[in-house]
PDB file of C-alpha atoms in Angstrom:
ATOM      1  CA  MET A   1      -0.675  43.454   4.869  1.00 40.00           C
ATOM      2  CA  ARG A   2       2.423  43.308   2.674  1.00 36.00           C
ATOM      3  CA  PRO A   3       2.085  40.910  -0.323  1.00 36.00           C
ATOM      4  CA  ALA A   4       5.017  38.724   0.788  1.00 35.00           C
ATOM      5  CA  VAL A   5       3.581  38.318   4.276  1.00 33.00           C
ATOM      6  CA  ALA A   6       0.129  37.534   2.903  1.00 37.00           C
ATOM      7  CA  LEU A   7       1.559  34.879   0.597  1.00 33.00           C
ATOM      8  CA  LEU A   8       3.449  33.194   3.428  1.00 33.00           C
ATOM      9  CA  LEU A   9       0.348  33.241   5.642  1.00 33.00           C
ATOM     10  CA  ALA A  10      -1.773  31.649   2.893  1.00 37.00           C
ATOM     11  CA  ALA A  11       0.781  28.868   2.381  1.00 38.00           C
ATOM     12  CA  SER A  12       0.947  28.247   6.115  1.00 37.00           C
ATOM     13  CA  LEU A  13      -2.838  27.987   6.398  1.00 35.00           C
ATOM     14  CA  ALA A  14      -3.038  25.571   3.474  1.00 39.00           C
ATOM     15  CA  LEU A  15      -0.480  23.244   5.046  1.00 37.00           C
ATOM     16  CA  SER A  16      -2.085  23.487   8.488  1.00 38.00           C
ATOM     17  CA  ALA A  17      -5.279  22.148   6.935  1.00 39.00           C
ATOM     18  CA  CYS A  18      -3.554  18.827   6.238  1.00 43.00           C
ATOM     19  CA  GLY A  19      -1.764  18.454   9.566  1.00 46.00           C
ATOM     20  CA  ALA A  20       1.523  20.087   8.552  1.00 49.00           C
ATOM     21  CA  HIS A  21       3.221  23.381   9.223  1.00 45.00           C
ATOM     22  CA  VAL A  22       5.922  25.398   7.490  1.00 41.00           C
ATOM     23  CA  GLU A  23       8.954  26.541   9.433  1.00 41.00           C
ATOM     24  CA  ASP A  24      10.801  29.739   8.540  1.00 39.00           C
ATOM     25  CA  THR A  25      14.453  28.759   8.298  1.00 38.00           C
ATOM     26  CA  ALA A  26      17.618  30.290   6.875  1.00 38.00           C
ATOM     27  CA  GLY A  27      17.476  27.759   4.031  1.00 45.00           C
ATOM     28  CA  PRO A  28      14.527  26.432   2.034  1.00 57.00           C
ATOM     29  CA  ALA A  29      11.226  26.216   3.914  1.00 90.00           C
ATOM     30  CA  THR A  30      10.534  22.889   5.598  1.00 94.00           C
ATOM     31  CA  THR A  31       7.208  21.180   6.109  1.00 96.00           C
ATOM     32  CA  THR A  32       6.675  19.090   9.232  1.00 97.00           C
ATOM     33  CA  VAL A  33       4.470  16.006   8.948  1.00 96.00           C
ATOM     34  CA  PRO A  34       4.420  12.682  10.802  1.00 96.00           C
ATOM     35  CA  ARG A  35       6.652   9.825   9.711  1.00 97.00           C
ATOM     36  CA  CYS A  36       4.806   7.095  11.559  1.00 97.00           C
ATOM     37  CA  GLY A  37       4.669   8.476  15.113  1.00 96.00           C
ATOM     38  CA  GLU A  38       7.596  10.865  14.684  1.00 96.00           C
ATOM     39  CA  GLN A  39       7.336  14.500  13.601  1.00 97.00           C
ATOM     40  CA  VAL A  40       9.813  15.159  10.769  1.00 97.00           C
ATOM     41  CA  ALA A  41      10.689  18.409   8.979  1.00 97.00           C
ATOM     42  CA  TYR A  42      10.937  17.858   5.209  1.00 98.00           C
ATOM     43  CA  ARG A  43      12.704  20.018   2.642  1.00 97.00           C
ATOM     44  CA  PRO A  44      10.964  20.243  -0.756  1.00 96.00           C
ATOM     45  CA  PRO A  45      12.062  17.111  -2.702  1.00 98.00           C
ATOM     46  CA  HIS A  46      13.155  17.196  -6.335  1.00 98.00           C
ATOM     47  CA  ARG A  47      14.748  13.744  -6.808  1.00 98.00           C
ATOM     48  CA  ALA A  48      12.394  11.262  -5.159  1.00 98.00           C
ATOM     49  CA  VAL A  49      12.985   7.514  -5.394  1.00 98.00           C
ATOM     50  CA  ALA A  50       9.947   5.231  -5.061  1.00 98.00           C
ATOM     51  CA  TYR A  51       9.998   1.573  -4.039  1.00 98.00           C
ATOM     52  CA  GLU A  52       7.358  -0.591  -5.743  1.00 96.00           C
ATOM     53  CA  GLY A  53       4.248   0.430  -7.593  1.00 95.00           C
ATOM     54  CA  GLY A  54       2.268   1.705  -4.614  1.00 96.00           C
ATOM     55  CA  SER A  55       4.874   4.353  -3.803  1.00 97.00           C
ATOM     56  CA  ALA A  56       5.336   5.484  -7.394  1.00 98.00           C
ATOM     57  CA  ASP A  57       1.584   5.518  -8.036  1.00 98.00           C
ATOM     58  CA  LYS A  58       1.043   7.874  -5.085  1.00 98.00           C
ATOM     59  CA  LEU A  59       3.537  10.344  -6.528  1.00 98.00           C
ATOM     60  CA  PHE A  60       2.189  10.051 -10.076  1.00 98.00           C
ATOM     61  CA  ALA A  61      -1.413  10.453  -8.895  1.00 98.00           C
ATOM     62  CA  LEU A  62      -0.371  13.768  -7.340  1.00 98.00           C
ATOM     63  CA  GLY A  63       1.144  14.972 -10.610  1.00 98.00           C
ATOM     64  CA  LEU A  64       4.718  14.839  -9.280  1.00 98.00           C
ATOM     65  CA  THR A  65       6.392  12.979 -12.152  1.00 98.00           C
ATOM     66  CA  ASP A  66       8.880  15.808 -12.800  1.00 98.00           C
ATOM     67  CA  ARG A  67      10.144  15.450  -9.241  1.00 98.00           C
ATOM     68  CA  VAL A  68      10.636  11.681  -9.338  1.00 98.00           C
ATOM     69  CA  ARG A  69      14.217  10.545  -9.954  1.00 98.00           C
ATOM     70  CA  GLY A  70      13.182   6.941 -10.528  1.00 98.00           C
ATOM     71  CA  TYR A  71      11.717   3.777  -9.100  1.00 98.00           C
ATOM     72  CA  VAL A  72      12.807   0.358  -7.823  1.00 97.00           C
ATOM     73  CA  MET A  73      10.619  -2.532  -8.948  1.00 95.00           C
ATOM     74  CA  PRO A  74      11.413  -6.111  -7.837  1.00 91.00           C
ATOM     75  CA  PRO A  75      10.760  -8.669 -10.588  1.00 85.00           C
ATOM     76  CA  ALA A  76       7.784 -10.292  -8.817  1.00 82.00           C
ATOM     77  CA  ASN A  77       5.782  -7.092  -9.397  1.00 88.00           C
ATOM     78  CA  PRO A  78       3.451  -6.834 -12.414  1.00 90.00           C
ATOM     79  CA  PRO A  79       4.841  -4.874 -15.393  1.00 92.00           C
ATOM     80  CA  VAL A  80       4.535  -1.102 -15.100  1.00 94.00           C
ATOM     81  CA  THR A  81       3.063  -1.068 -18.600  1.00 93.00           C
ATOM     82  CA  GLU A  82      -0.152  -2.405 -17.004  1.00 89.00           C
ATOM     83  CA  SER A  83      -0.385   0.600 -14.674  1.00 93.00           C
ATOM     84  CA  PRO A  84      -2.904   3.427 -15.157  1.00 95.00           C
ATOM     85  CA  TRP A  85       0.221   5.626 -14.924  1.00 97.00           C
ATOM     86  CA  ALA A  86       2.238   3.715 -17.537  1.00 97.00           C
ATOM     87  CA  ALA A  87       3.024   6.970 -19.369  1.00 97.00           C
ATOM     88  CA  GLU A  88       4.435   8.436 -16.150  1.00 98.00           C
ATOM     89  CA  TYR A  89       6.623   5.401 -15.491  1.00 98.00           C
ATOM     90  CA  ALA A  90       8.005   5.803 -19.010  1.00 97.00           C
ATOM     91  CA  ARG A  91       9.148   9.342 -18.179  1.00 97.00           C
ATOM     92  CA  VAL A  92      11.339   8.341 -15.221  1.00 97.00           C
ATOM     93  CA  ASP A  93      14.152   5.824 -14.761  1.00 97.00           C
ATOM     94  CA  MET A  94      13.808   2.293 -13.498  1.00 97.00           C
ATOM     95  CA  LEU A  95      16.750   2.250 -11.110  1.00 97.00           C
ATOM     96  CA  SER A  96      16.710  -1.429 -10.176  1.00 96.00           C
ATOM     97  CA  ASP A  97      14.702  -4.639 -10.386  1.00 94.00           C
ATOM     98  CA  ASP A  98      16.048  -5.710  -6.988  1.00 91.00           C
ATOM     99  CA  LEU A  99      15.160  -4.741  -3.430  1.00 91.00           C
ATOM    100  CA  LEU A 100      15.823  -1.272  -2.061  1.00 94.00           C
ATOM    101  CA  ASN A 101      19.347  -0.619  -0.788  1.00 94.00           C
ATOM    102  CA  ARG A 102      21.455   2.246   0.500  1.00 95.00           C
ATOM    103  CA  GLU A 103      23.978   2.295  -2.338  1.00 96.00           C
ATOM    104  CA  LEU A 104      21.236   2.623  -4.934  1.00 96.00           C
ATOM    105  CA  VAL A 105      19.619   5.692  -3.393  1.00 97.00           C
ATOM    106  CA  VAL A 106      22.983   7.345  -2.767  1.00 97.00           C
ATOM    107  CA  ASP A 107      24.109   6.744  -6.354  1.00 97.00           C
ATOM    108  CA  ALA A 108      20.788   8.120  -7.624  1.00 97.00           C
ATOM    109  CA  GLY A 109      21.285  11.338  -5.695  1.00 97.00           C
ATOM    110  CA  ALA A 110      17.896  10.828  -4.048  1.00 98.00           C
ATOM    111  CA  ASP A 111      16.588  13.564  -1.775  1.00 97.00           C
ATOM    112  CA  LEU A 112      13.546  11.518  -0.689  1.00 98.00           C
ATOM    113  CA  VAL A 113      12.888   7.768  -0.570  1.00 98.00           C
ATOM    114  CA  VAL A 114       9.241   6.610  -0.448  1.00 98.00           C
ATOM    115  CA  ALA A 115       8.685   3.064   0.857  1.00 98.00           C
ATOM    116  CA  GLY A 116       7.158   1.143   3.741  1.00 96.00           C
ATOM    117  CA  TRP A 117       8.551  -0.274   6.951  1.00 96.00           C
ATOM    118  CA  ARG A 118       9.615  -3.827   6.167  1.00 93.00           C
ATOM    119  CA  SER A 119       8.356  -3.131   2.666  1.00 92.00           C
ATOM    120  CA  GLY A 120      11.460  -1.458   1.299  1.00 95.00           C
ATOM    121  CA  PHE A 121      12.990  -0.206   4.542  1.00 96.00           C
ATOM    122  CA  SER A 122      14.391  -2.798   6.940  1.00 94.00           C
ATOM    123  CA  ASP A 123      17.236  -3.348   9.381  1.00 93.00           C
ATOM    124  CA  GLU A 124      18.167  -6.572   7.599  1.00 92.00           C
ATOM    125  CA  ARG A 125      18.646  -4.773   4.266  1.00 91.00           C
ATOM    126  CA  GLY A 126      20.657  -2.025   5.930  1.00 93.00           C
ATOM    127  CA  ILE A 127      18.361   0.782   4.785  1.00 96.00           C
ATOM    128  CA  THR A 128      16.231   2.484   7.404  1.00 97.00           C
ATOM    129  CA  PRO A 129      14.869   5.996   7.870  1.00 97.00           C
ATOM    130  CA  ALA A 130      17.319   6.522  10.749  1.00 96.00           C
ATOM    131  CA  LEU A 131      20.278   5.564   8.559  1.00 97.00           C
ATOM    132  CA  LEU A 132      19.084   7.792   5.700  1.00 97.00           C
ATOM    133  CA  ASP A 133      18.650  10.669   8.178  1.00 97.00           C
ATOM    134  CA  ARG A 134      22.350  10.363   9.004  1.00 96.00           C
ATOM    135  CA  LEU A 135      23.175  10.505   5.295  1.00 96.00           C
ATOM    136  CA  GLY A 136      21.033  13.599   4.790  1.00 97.00           C
ATOM    137  CA  ILE A 137      18.495  11.709   2.639  1.00 98.00           C
ATOM    138  CA  GLN A 138      14.848  12.160   3.533  1.00 98.00           C
ATOM    139  CA  SER A 139      12.445   9.247   3.856  1.00 98.00           C
ATOM    140  CA  PHE A 140       8.676   8.834   3.806  1.00 98.00           C
ATOM    141  CA  MET A 141       6.939   5.734   5.143  1.00 97.00           C
ATOM    142  CA  HIS A 142       3.475   4.482   4.242  1.00 97.00           C
ATOM    143  CA  ALA A 143       1.210   4.947   7.270  1.00 97.00           C
ATOM    144  CA  GLU A 144      -0.234   1.469   6.735  1.00 95.00           C
ATOM    145  CA  THR A 145       3.170  -0.046   7.629  1.00 96.00           C
ATOM    146  CA  CYS A 146       3.703   1.958  10.831  1.00 96.00           C
ATOM    147  CA  TRP A 147       1.841  -0.229  13.316  1.00 92.00           C
ATOM    148  CA  ASN A 148       5.091  -1.876  14.527  1.00 91.00           C
ATOM    149  CA  TYR A 149       7.728   0.678  13.476  1.00 94.00           C
ATOM    150  CA  PRO A 150      10.381   0.610  16.262  1.00 94.00           C
ATOM    151  CA  GLY A 151      10.280   3.624  18.539  1.00 94.00           C
ATOM    152  CA  PHE A 152       7.485   5.431  16.698  1.00 96.00           C
ATOM    153  CA  PRO A 153       4.628   2.995  16.037  1.00 95.00           C
ATOM    154  CA  ARG A 154       1.306   4.307  14.842  1.00 94.00           C
ATOM    155  CA  ARG A 155      -1.833   2.351  14.032  1.00 93.00           C
ATOM    156  CA  THR A 156      -4.348   3.243  11.336  1.00 95.00           C
ATOM    157  CA  THR A 157      -6.690   1.299   9.127  1.00 96.00           C
ATOM    158  CA  PRO A 158      -5.057   0.700   5.720  1.00 97.00           C
ATOM    159  CA  LEU A 159      -7.380   2.921   3.675  1.00 97.00           C
ATOM    160  CA  GLU A 160      -7.213   5.738   6.222  1.00 98.00           C
ATOM    161  CA  GLY A 161      -3.436   5.334   5.956  1.00 98.00           C
ATOM    162  CA  LEU A 162      -3.686   5.773   2.189  1.00 98.00           C
ATOM    163  CA  TYR A 163      -5.597   9.034   2.626  1.00 98.00           C
ATOM    164  CA  GLU A 164      -3.023  10.231   5.155  1.00 98.00           C
ATOM    165  CA  ASP A 165      -0.152   9.377   2.824  1.00 98.00           C
ATOM    166  CA  MET A 166      -1.618  11.335  -0.060  1.00 98.00           C
ATOM    167  CA  THR A 167      -2.297  14.323   2.195  1.00 98.00           C
ATOM    168  CA  ARG A 168       1.183  14.259   3.717  1.00 98.00           C
ATOM    169  CA  LEU A 169       2.943  13.838   0.395  1.00 98.00           C
ATOM    170  CA  GLY A 170       0.906  16.750  -0.912  1.00 98.00           C
ATOM    171  CA  ALA A 171       2.148  18.864   2.015  1.00 97.00           C
ATOM    172  CA  ILE A 172       5.781  17.797   1.591  1.00 98.00           C
ATOM    173  CA  PHE A 173       5.800  18.536  -2.143  1.00 98.00           C
ATOM    174  CA  GLY A 174       3.836  21.749  -1.762  1.00 97.00           C
ATOM    175  CA  VAL A 175       0.683  20.605  -3.577  1.00 97.00           C
ATOM    176  CA  PRO A 176      -1.871  20.356  -0.726  1.00 97.00           C
ATOM    177  CA  ASP A 177      -4.862  21.390  -2.835  1.00 97.00           C
ATOM    178  CA  ARG A 178      -4.067  18.760  -5.431  1.00 97.00           C
ATOM    179  CA  ALA A 179      -3.752  16.128  -2.696  1.00 98.00           C
ATOM    180  CA  ALA A 180      -7.040  17.198  -1.125  1.00 98.00           C
ATOM    181  CA  ALA A 181      -8.806  16.780  -4.462  1.00 98.00           C
ATOM    182  CA  VAL A 182      -7.291  13.319  -5.007  1.00 98.00           C
ATOM    183  CA  VAL A 183      -8.264  12.163  -1.503  1.00 98.00           C
ATOM    184  CA  ALA A 184     -11.783  13.565  -1.876  1.00 98.00           C
ATOM    185  CA  GLY A 185     -12.191  11.571  -5.099  1.00 98.00           C
ATOM    186  CA  MET A 186     -11.010   8.390  -3.370  1.00 98.00           C
ATOM    187  CA  LYS A 187     -13.393   8.912  -0.470  1.00 98.00           C
ATOM    188  CA  ARG A 188     -16.339   9.474  -2.815  1.00 98.00           C
ATOM    189  CA  ARG A 189     -15.635   6.187  -4.572  1.00 98.00           C
ATOM    190  CA  VAL A 190     -15.310   4.304  -1.265  1.00 98.00           C
ATOM    191  CA  ALA A 191     -18.539   5.871   0.015  1.00 98.00           C
ATOM    192  CA  ALA A 192     -20.323   4.705  -3.129  1.00 97.00           C
ATOM    193  CA  VAL A 193     -19.157   1.142  -2.491  1.00 97.00           C
ATOM    194  CA  GLU A 194     -20.252   1.330   1.153  1.00 95.00           C
ATOM    195  CA  ALA A 195     -23.665   2.622   0.130  1.00 94.00           C
ATOM    196  CA  SER A 196     -24.263  -0.259  -2.275  1.00 92.00           C
ATOM    197  CA  ALA A 197     -22.650  -3.084  -0.282  1.00 89.00           C
ATOM    198  CA  PRO A 198     -25.010  -5.863   0.853  1.00 85.00           C
ATOM    199  CA  THR A 199     -26.331  -5.582   4.390  1.00 82.00           C
ATOM    200  CA  GLY A 200     -27.996  -8.052   6.679  1.00 80.00           C
ATOM    201  CA  GLY A 201     -27.058 -11.635   7.227  1.00 85.00           C
ATOM    202  CA  THR A 202     -23.539 -12.802   7.978  1.00 92.00           C
ATOM    203  CA  PRO A 203     -20.670 -11.324   5.946  1.00 96.00           C
ATOM    204  CA  PRO A 204     -19.190 -14.134   3.803  1.00 97.00           C
ATOM    205  CA  PRO A 205     -15.747 -15.242   5.051  1.00 98.00           C
ATOM    206  CA  VAL A 206     -12.931 -14.513   2.589  1.00 98.00           C
ATOM    207  CA  PHE A 207      -9.426 -15.977   2.481  1.00 98.00           C
ATOM    208  CA  LEU A 208      -6.632 -14.138   0.679  1.00 98.00           C
ATOM    209  CA  TYR A 209      -4.112 -16.486  -0.907  1.00 98.00           C
ATOM    210  CA  ASP A 210      -0.785 -14.805  -1.541  1.00 97.00           C
ATOM    211  CA  SER A 211       1.531 -17.747  -2.156  1.00 96.00           C
ATOM    212  CA  GLY A 212       3.014 -20.827  -0.515  1.00 96.00           C
ATOM    213  CA  THR A 213       2.399 -24.562  -0.615  1.00 95.00           C
ATOM    214  CA  ASP A 214       3.402 -25.959   2.798  1.00 95.00           C
ATOM    215  CA  ARG A 215       1.862 -22.968   4.573  1.00 97.00           C
ATOM    216  CA  PRO A 216      -0.114 -20.283   2.759  1.00 97.00           C
ATOM    217  CA  ALA A 217       0.982 -16.661   2.974  1.00 97.00           C
ATOM    218  CA  THR A 218      -2.030 -14.439   3.528  1.00 98.00           C
ATOM    219  CA  ALA A 219      -3.312 -11.078   4.738  1.00 97.00           C
ATOM    220  CA  ALA A 220      -3.887 -10.171   8.391  1.00 96.00           C
ATOM    221  CA  ASN A 221      -5.682  -7.020   9.570  1.00 96.00           C
ATOM    222  CA  GLN A 222      -3.054  -4.346   8.847  1.00 95.00           C
ATOM    223  CA  VAL A 223      -2.919  -4.534   5.030  1.00 97.00           C
ATOM    224  CA  PRO A 224      -5.275  -3.090   2.373  1.00 98.00           C
ATOM    225  CA  PRO A 225      -7.049  -6.357   1.452  1.00 98.00           C
ATOM    226  CA  ASN A 226      -8.522  -6.467   4.958  1.00 98.00           C
ATOM    227  CA  ASP A 227     -10.274  -3.133   4.303  1.00 98.00           C
ATOM    228  CA  ILE A 228     -11.190  -4.118   0.742  1.00 98.00           C
ATOM    229  CA  ILE A 229     -12.869  -7.298   1.970  1.00 98.00           C
ATOM    230  CA  ARG A 230     -14.668  -5.561   4.855  1.00 97.00           C
ATOM    231  CA  ILE A 231     -15.976  -2.556   2.927  1.00 97.00           C
ATOM    232  CA  ALA A 232     -17.173  -4.779   0.071  1.00 97.00           C
ATOM    233  CA  GLY A 233     -19.314  -6.746   2.543  1.00 96.00           C
ATOM    234  CA  GLY A 234     -17.096  -9.699   3.397  1.00 97.00           C
ATOM    235  CA  ARG A 235     -14.998 -10.753   6.389  1.00 97.00           C
ATOM    236  CA  ASN A 236     -11.306 -11.571   6.197  1.00 98.00           C
ATOM    237  CA  ILE A 237     -10.870 -14.938   7.937  1.00 98.00           C
ATOM    238  CA  LEU A 238      -7.606 -13.563   9.413  1.00 97.00           C
ATOM    239  CA  SER A 239      -9.050 -10.227  10.551  1.00 97.00           C
ATOM    240  CA  ASP A 240      -8.417 -11.297  14.149  1.00 95.00           C
ATOM    241  CA  VAL A 241      -4.666 -11.560  13.502  1.00 94.00           C
ATOM    242  CA  ASP A 242      -2.772  -8.402  14.431  1.00 92.00           C
ATOM    243  CA  GLY A 243      -0.234  -8.082  11.649  1.00 92.00           C
ATOM    244  CA  ARG A 244       0.376  -7.386   8.000  1.00 94.00           C
ATOM    245  CA  TRP A 245       1.362 -10.223   5.651  1.00 95.00           C
ATOM    246  CA  THR A 246       1.575 -13.494   7.549  1.00 95.00           C
ATOM    247  CA  ASP A 247       1.235 -17.236   7.114  1.00 96.00           C
ATOM    248  CA  VAL A 248      -1.031 -19.850   8.662  1.00 96.00           C
ATOM    249  CA  GLY A 249      -1.562 -23.591   8.512  1.00 97.00           C
ATOM    250  CA  TRP A 250      -3.920 -25.056   5.932  1.00 97.00           C
ATOM    251  CA  GLU A 251      -5.965 -26.440   8.802  1.00 97.00           C
ATOM    252  CA  THR A 252      -6.836 -22.858   9.832  1.00 97.00           C
ATOM    253  CA  VAL A 253      -8.170 -22.148   6.346  1.00 98.00           C
ATOM    254  CA  VAL A 254     -10.257 -25.321   6.411  1.00 97.00           C
ATOM    255  CA  GLN A 255     -11.649 -24.582   9.886  1.00 97.00           C
ATOM    256  CA  ARG A 256     -12.685 -21.040   8.937  1.00 97.00           C
ATOM    257  CA  ARG A 257     -14.485 -22.216   5.804  1.00 97.00           C
ATOM    258  CA  PRO A 258     -14.059 -19.276   3.416  1.00 98.00           C
ATOM    259  CA  GLU A 259     -16.876 -18.712   0.929  1.00 98.00           C
ATOM    260  CA  VAL A 260     -14.513 -16.770  -1.359  1.00 98.00           C
ATOM    261  CA  ILE A 261     -10.781 -17.039  -2.026  1.00 98.00           C
ATOM    262  CA  MET A 262      -9.065 -13.836  -3.125  1.00 98.00           C
ATOM    263  CA  VAL A 263      -5.892 -14.641  -5.086  1.00 98.00           C
ATOM    264  CA  LEU A 264      -3.117 -12.050  -5.157  1.00 98.00           C
ATOM    265  CA  ASP A 265      -1.759 -11.898  -8.695  1.00 96.00           C
ATOM    266  CA  TYR A 266       2.026 -11.556  -8.676  1.00 94.00           C
ATOM    267  CA  GLY A 267       5.192 -13.625  -8.539  1.00 88.00           C
ATOM    268  CA  ASP A 268       6.472 -16.564 -10.572  1.00 88.00           C
ATOM    269  CA  ARG A 269       3.108 -18.325 -10.645  1.00 93.00           C
ATOM    270  CA  SER A 270       0.174 -16.767 -12.448  1.00 94.00           C
ATOM    271  CA  ALA A 271      -3.160 -16.295 -10.717  1.00 96.00           C
ATOM    272  CA  GLN A 272      -4.607 -19.171 -12.754  1.00 97.00           C
ATOM    273  CA  GLN A 273      -1.770 -21.453 -11.667  1.00 97.00           C
ATOM    274  CA  LYS A 274      -2.429 -20.516  -8.050  1.00 98.00           C
ATOM    275  CA  ILE A 275      -6.136 -21.258  -8.487  1.00 98.00           C
ATOM    276  CA  ALA A 276      -5.347 -24.628 -10.060  1.00 98.00           C
ATOM    277  CA  PHE A 277      -3.145 -25.453  -7.070  1.00 98.00           C
ATOM    278  CA  LEU A 278      -5.878 -24.520  -4.607  1.00 98.00           C
ATOM    279  CA  ARG A 279      -8.465 -26.582  -6.473  1.00 97.00           C
ATOM    280  CA  SER A 280      -6.197 -29.617  -6.393  1.00 97.00           C
ATOM    281  CA  HIS A 281      -5.130 -29.330  -2.750  1.00 97.00           C
ATOM    282  CA  PRO A 282      -6.581 -32.349  -0.897  1.00 96.00           C
ATOM    283  CA  ALA A 283      -7.072 -30.457   2.361  1.00 95.00           C
ATOM    284  CA  LEU A 284      -9.260 -27.825   0.687  1.00 97.00           C
ATOM    285  CA  ARG A 285     -11.853 -30.140  -0.865  1.00 95.00           C
ATOM    286  CA  SER A 286     -14.385 -29.330   1.855  1.00 96.00           C
ATOM    287  CA  VAL A 287     -13.869 -25.548   1.678  1.00 98.00           C
ATOM    288  CA  PRO A 288     -17.003 -23.837   0.263  1.00 98.00           C
ATOM    289  CA  ALA A 289     -15.012 -21.431  -1.941  1.00 98.00           C
ATOM    290  CA  VAL A 290     -13.308 -24.366  -3.672  1.00 98.00           C
ATOM    291  CA  GLN A 291     -16.504 -26.416  -3.971  1.00 97.00           C
ATOM    292  CA  ARG A 292     -18.367 -23.441  -5.493  1.00 97.00           C
ATOM    293  CA  ASN A 293     -15.454 -22.180  -7.595  1.00 97.00           C
ATOM    294  CA  ARG A 294     -15.476 -18.733  -6.001  1.00 98.00           C
ATOM    295  CA  PHE A 295     -12.070 -17.262  -6.792  1.00 98.00           C
ATOM    296  CA  PHE A 296     -11.403 -13.547  -7.202  1.00 98.00           C
ATOM    297  CA  VAL A 297      -8.094 -12.276  -8.629  1.00 98.00           C
ATOM    298  CA  LEU A 298      -6.676  -9.142  -6.993  1.00 98.00           C
ATOM    299  CA  ASP A 299      -3.852  -7.371  -8.800  1.00 97.00           C
ATOM    300  CA  TYR A 300      -0.707  -6.974  -6.684  1.00 96.00           C
ATOM    301  CA  ASN A 301      -0.864  -3.188  -6.843  1.00 96.00           C
ATOM    302  CA  GLU A 302      -4.499  -3.265  -5.749  1.00 97.00           C
ATOM    303  CA  GLY A 303      -3.374  -5.163  -2.650  1.00 97.00           C
ATOM    304  CA  ILE A 304      -0.463  -2.992  -1.458  1.00 96.00           C
ATOM    305  CA  SER A 305      -0.924   0.578  -0.242  1.00 97.00           C
ATOM    306  CA  GLY A 306      -1.575   2.855  -3.203  1.00 97.00           C
ATOM    307  CA  PRO A 307      -4.283   4.570  -5.260  1.00 98.00           C
ATOM    308  CA  ARG A 308      -5.164   1.296  -6.974  1.00 98.00           C
ATOM    309  CA  ASN A 309      -6.609  -0.003  -3.680  1.00 98.00           C
ATOM    310  CA  ILE A 310      -9.792   1.806  -4.699  1.00 98.00           C
ATOM    311  CA  ASP A 311      -9.867   0.017  -8.066  1.00 98.00           C
ATOM    312  CA  GLY A 312      -9.540  -3.323  -6.287  1.00 98.00           C
ATOM    313  CA  LEU A 313     -12.285  -2.405  -3.830  1.00 98.00           C
ATOM    314  CA  GLU A 314     -14.713  -1.486  -6.606  1.00 98.00           C
ATOM    315  CA  ARG A 315     -14.007  -4.679  -8.535  1.00 98.00           C
ATOM    316  CA  PHE A 316     -14.314  -6.904  -5.469  1.00 98.00           C
ATOM    317  CA  ALA A 317     -17.512  -5.181  -4.351  1.00 97.00           C
ATOM    318  CA  ALA A 318     -19.052  -5.922  -7.769  1.00 97.00           C
ATOM    319  CA  TYR A 319     -17.988  -9.576  -7.419  1.00 97.00           C
ATOM    320  CA  MET A 320     -19.453  -9.852  -3.904  1.00 96.00           C
ATOM    321  CA  THR A 321     -22.947  -8.862  -5.054  1.00 93.00           C
ATOM    322  CA  ASP A 322     -23.353 -12.428  -6.356  1.00 89.00           C
ATOM    323  CA  VAL A 323     -22.151 -14.132  -3.172  1.00 92.00           C
ATOM    324  CA  PRO A 324     -24.999 -15.162  -0.822  1.00 90.00           C
ATOM    325  CA  ARG A 325     -25.005 -13.866   2.738  1.00 85.00           C
TER     326      ARG A 325
END
């Protein structure tokens, strides 16, 4: 076999292993992977733009810093200096502290935008994968956000979506072996948590408090905290709600009697301010988590799709070992 043919065959086999294939075209090779439920052919990116920490962390964890043009980080997000990849953030440009928009990615000369559906991309903001396709700018969507993507929905559990994202990004950027190693490390850590999680009895109900005073914003079953709570041995009190981030009435929280309240740490109010509010809320006086002072703080970037989900899982699992079943 000629060396050139052998090299192409080896590359093709490596990509096939992660659900992608390379097409021989007149221009640069393209790699086809799913974007939600749609098969999309990607050219190798060199000027990627990431929206929020989860997107940037995925790229940095794969060693792709040199191919990241920059990131967009709304002000409610924790400082990037607190990230395990702080040194990588320092090597690329912060393009905006606002929401994602079309003008920004065009001005940046982006050749790939990494974000989620309704978590960066949205019709209301005027930046969607379909619009970027027409502009010749590629887009990648987090699998976790695909459950209601118009025209091409696809459902996956949030952590399985994280594994898929890392694998697909590895295929798109031509680093499938690196991605496989990263995913294998994540899976080993999750398996270790599963092996040590409490069994028997009834899983303690857990309420995630995001924000809100009149009605609390919280996590339904299509976001990473639902998996974090479940794998660590608890039960999200909104696991029966088919959705991502949602809101409920305080009466629902009271009726479902959470034993633990997980507080998402981001925004204008600190986690301790949120906890103080919950402790003082008259309607919550009968809630076991409030009576027993069981509050767990989850970092924002541990709660949105990204490599730090595993950090949050390990920390919450350690906390749950002291919660009776």
